[in-house]
């Protein structure tokens, strides 16, 4: 599958302890310091909308959102630009970028250690209805590449479960570790 | 072979649109090969609605310094100073704001896959998507075309989206339903050969009645207001209106234009505009300038001559045989709201968001969209709700909301429950919390201050006080633009704001001009004027102070506009004067950044010297004097002394120009000398030029100098004051460059 556009979302554990406003200065700082990978362009603020992409760090290759549109609050990495390599490698790279942002956010002084991400699972969204419509066939076609990537994050045991069969929605897969995982830093270390 | 939307959609894309899109796809390829000039490509993409976006020149100040955005396509451009890979805005025309659920779902898919998942409703009933890459637009176009949406002529020098009253067909006060006429006009003029060589954009609006504002006919190039005469349908037909930097009230072209003359008259006007409208100077190229230049009578004469010469076209009247084509059929029987269980919050929502239709037992429900935004997921949920309660009919409004029409009244509690579940059950539609705002500095290249940031802040503050708010204040309208161009329609609000900047020492401070006296009713019947510039961070205090004073001082039955008129703008200015001050940077650094943007509001590389915050130059004093003179001109205008007001407005420009010249050399206090020196030192050198408007503002001064008004009309003086204010704003901008 030649899928290039997809998202990886890592959920926050204690969303109620976090104010969306706090992400605005953080993302601006990241742009100043070029703190995460990609050509960082701007910060978009949708904090006025409930269940939305929240506050978004827009980059040329991918966006980083504190998203509550795709389930509870979490860091959503939305890969937009085509990248080289096999699909499994591209997906693994997206996991690495998402986890890297999560680790950085956990260490930002604004949160004083209150922001923690759930290392036990993630969501993968294929953001291309032409190549990967929300069908069982497309899920099966994607499974091997997605499994190969996820195996790098959770080398022990994991499960992939398709969420929602609404044909209008994007193909969305719940990724869950079947073994305990310490934290997102540990996951990131596996991909580094 | 990689699948493509072109193959996948096949003949679901109408042939004419398919061809259009294919041509554009080829033009993209040719531009990438350098075989199309960047200016030509820019107009080409604009005519497909593909706009530029802030920072697309590859430069962005991050608050510390200006960073270069090194995109992969390097120097390849999609227009002058517009980099190929820089994200852009896609405007999507929705004629008269009419949508169906299938179209809403297609828009949602495009928002997710090509944009940032957000759909933004504009003040002209369009949808905009942001952060779109130019190379994805052909697929986006095809997916929209497959559900009957075209982006063709959404931007560029074309007939833009034809807007219409969103209550058309269900309104209690309309003369007749203007929907089929708006639809026919949009269809007839789209891609018409007579609309392809305008010097500037051309906007048309339809209204069902003269009293209510929904269509805003008076602020359009062509405004048609439904009218019946001798039992026959037609329109009060207006021309030459427009907002922009200097707003113009439309003029009555024909008190009754019969319905069969609507399309040929639009065509005749298009031909005259294309033939005689300004082509070189885009700042004077709108139809309003042509009407003013020729005079209404001469313009009318030329149009009527053109009309006579037009070859007959069956399309002019074909649609009249089936005006019911846009009629909507409810899917639920009419049933009164009577005894149904009401969810919490329902009564407040009912009061502000529900309009009882002319058809008994049915209502229009307004979905309040915060800042005109909704998410792709919400769009799908709205499509589901539309199918469940009303079937097809959805409309977008110029107040950036969305309407469900034909809701059986008995279904209102259930609909409210569904909207609340999707996070769209907020009350307050059409009230002071339902603030209109253009994109401003968030994404617009022209934005000076953060209109959305301010609107969001005001909305949050006011919403928390809604329950205890007096009715008279609750009904006020606030509209915010990020610059003088008026996309947020600040001229027709009770309280309007547009973004400007001011210097404090070597710091630049975001401000908003405060406008009062605007009128939303009567199809945008009067335009407000700026009374004072206030730092952005003090605008909430402006709103509080103005609304408190209104409540305290208003007389029985007095409107906000009536109150402003009675107390006069001088008192308004006095009331707000102390808020115009800027604290020192050390004292309150928050004034030096904009709403919801922590970056220092500077040009990025400006050094800060000792005591910089306290230095006030003679030029600053001079520009303040010019502002004061422009304000005094307003007061004189209010008093009815038109000649004096006109002179004061001109003199305020003279003062600002003289102060600028004085920064370079001594100059006599004599207008022709100052004008000559100003031209040489600031106009010819382009020092005074606005990056987007060019020399337009300087030309206001030169024009006033060369054409002193004899026996001026109130409208002409009003316009001169507007021009003087813009000239002074340009002088402030120029001051930043000195």
mmCIF file of N, CA and C in Angstrom, chain B residues 63-64 503-509 583-587 589 592 600-615:
data_model
loop_
_atom_site.group_PDB
_atom_site.id
_atom_site.type_symbol
_atom_site.label_atom_id
_atom_site.label_comp_id
_atom_site.label_asym_id
_atom_site.label_seq_id
_atom_site.Cartn_x
_atom_site.Cartn_y
_atom_site.Cartn_z
ATOM 1 N N UNK B 63 9.123 35.708 17.091
ATOM 2 C CA UNK B 63 9.101 36.437 18.364
ATOM 3 C C UNK B 63 10.487 36.840 18.804
ATOM 4 N N UNK B 64 11.486 36.128 18.276
ATOM 5 C CA UNK B 64 12.873 36.457 18.596
ATOM 6 C C UNK B 64 13.601 36.980 17.363
ATOM 7 N N UNK B 503 3.287 52.676 17.730
ATOM 8 C CA UNK B 503 4.630 52.584 18.299
ATOM 9 C C UNK B 503 4.632 53.049 19.743
ATOM 10 N N UNK B 504 5.449 52.408 20.538
ATOM 11 C CA UNK B 504 5.749 52.883 21.883
ATOM 12 C C UNK B 504 7.261 52.751 22.007
ATOM 13 N N UNK B 505 7.938 53.876 21.853
ATOM 14 C CA UNK B 505 9.390 53.793 21.794
ATOM 15 C C UNK B 505 9.783 52.963 20.596
ATOM 16 N N UNK B 506 10.574 51.945 20.818
ATOM 17 C CA UNK B 506 10.960 51.101 19.694
ATOM 18 C C UNK B 506 10.108 49.835 19.625
ATOM 19 N N UNK B 507 9.065 49.785 20.427
ATOM 20 C CA UNK B 507 8.189 48.613 20.403
ATOM 21 C C UNK B 507 6.971 48.914 19.539
ATOM 22 N N UNK B 508 6.447 47.872 18.965
ATOM 23 C CA UNK B 508 5.193 48.002 18.225
ATOM 24 C C UNK B 508 4.101 47.301 19.033
ATOM 25 N N UNK B 509 2.948 47.930 19.081
ATOM 26 C CA UNK B 509 1.889 47.434 19.963
ATOM 27 C C UNK B 509 0.622 47.179 19.140
ATOM 28 N N UNK B 583 1.031 51.181 28.510
ATOM 29 C CA UNK B 583 1.974 51.137 29.631
ATOM 30 C C UNK B 583 3.384 50.827 29.134
ATOM 31 N N UNK B 584 4.353 51.072 29.970
ATOM 32 C CA UNK B 584 5.724 50.729 29.610
ATOM 33 C C UNK B 584 5.887 49.224 29.463
ATOM 34 N N UNK B 585 6.887 48.839 28.702
ATOM 35 C CA UNK B 585 7.091 47.409 28.463
ATOM 36 C C UNK B 585 7.362 46.660 29.766
ATOM 37 N N UNK B 586 8.165 47.280 30.629
ATOM 38 C CA UNK B 586 8.469 46.609 31.900
ATOM 39 C C UNK B 586 7.248 46.544 32.801
ATOM 40 N N UNK B 587 6.424 47.567 32.683
ATOM 41 C CA UNK B 587 5.246 47.652 33.543
ATOM 42 C C UNK B 587 4.222 46.568 33.192
ATOM 43 N N UNK B 589 4.212 43.819 30.061
ATOM 44 C CA UNK B 589 4.653 43.296 28.765
ATOM 45 C C UNK B 589 3.536 42.643 27.959
ATOM 46 N N UNK B 592 2.367 44.027 24.650
ATOM 47 C CA UNK B 592 3.270 43.996 23.499
ATOM 48 C C UNK B 592 3.206 42.661 22.743
ATOM 49 N N UNK B 600 6.436 38.307 20.922
ATOM 50 C CA UNK B 600 6.566 39.759 21.006
ATOM 51 C C UNK B 600 6.091 40.344 19.689
ATOM 52 N N UNK B 601 5.174 41.312 19.779
ATOM 53 C CA UNK B 601 4.596 41.895 18.568
ATOM 54 C C UNK B 601 5.565 42.942 18.032
ATOM 55 N N UNK B 602 6.595 42.493 17.319
ATOM 56 C CA UNK B 602 7.600 43.416 16.787
ATOM 57 C C UNK B 602 7.924 43.032 15.355
ATOM 58 N N UNK B 603 8.790 43.833 14.772
ATOM 59 C CA UNK B 603 9.264 43.435 13.452
ATOM 60 C C UNK B 603 10.407 42.421 13.570
ATOM 61 N N UNK B 604 10.650 41.990 14.761
ATOM 62 C CA UNK B 604 11.544 40.849 14.943
ATOM 63 C C UNK B 604 12.976 41.199 15.232
ATOM 64 N N UNK B 605 13.582 42.025 14.415
ATOM 65 C CA UNK B 605 15.001 42.293 14.572
ATOM 66 C C UNK B 605 15.249 43.688 15.140
ATOM 67 N N UNK B 606 14.246 44.302 15.712
ATOM 68 C CA UNK B 606 14.393 45.663 16.224
ATOM 69 C C UNK B 606 15.107 45.663 17.574
ATOM 70 N N UNK B 607 16.117 46.486 17.737
ATOM 71 C CA UNK B 607 16.815 46.575 19.009
ATOM 72 C C UNK B 607 16.033 47.425 19.996
ATOM 73 N N UNK B 608 16.280 47.184 21.249
ATOM 74 C CA UNK B 608 15.587 47.951 22.283
ATOM 75 C C UNK B 608 16.607 48.744 23.073
ATOM 76 N N UNK B 609 16.562 50.086 22.990
ATOM 77 C CA UNK B 609 17.523 50.915 23.704
ATOM 78 C C UNK B 609 17.046 51.252 25.103
ATOM 79 N N UNK B 610 17.941 51.879 25.881
ATOM 80 C CA UNK B 610 17.561 52.293 27.234
ATOM 81 C C UNK B 610 16.441 53.327 27.164
ATOM 82 N N UNK B 611 15.542 53.259 28.042
ATOM 83 C CA UNK B 611 14.430 54.208 28.139
ATOM 84 C C UNK B 611 13.631 54.298 26.844
ATOM 85 N N UNK B 612 13.755 53.297 25.990
ATOM 86 C CA UNK B 612 13.070 53.348 24.702
ATOM 87 C C UNK B 612 11.571 53.533 24.872
ATOM 88 N N UNK B 613 11.034 52.921 25.908
ATOM 89 C CA UNK B 613 9.593 52.994 26.119
ATOM 90 C C UNK B 613 9.075 54.397 26.365
ATOM 91 N N UNK B 614 9.906 55.288 26.743
ATOM 92 C CA UNK B 614 9.419 56.620 27.096
ATOM 93 C C UNK B 614 9.667 57.661 26.002
ATOM 94 N N UNK B 615 10.396 57.317 24.992
ATOM 95 C CA UNK B 615 10.732 58.290 23.952
ATOM 96 C C UNK B 615 9.525 58.542 23.050
#
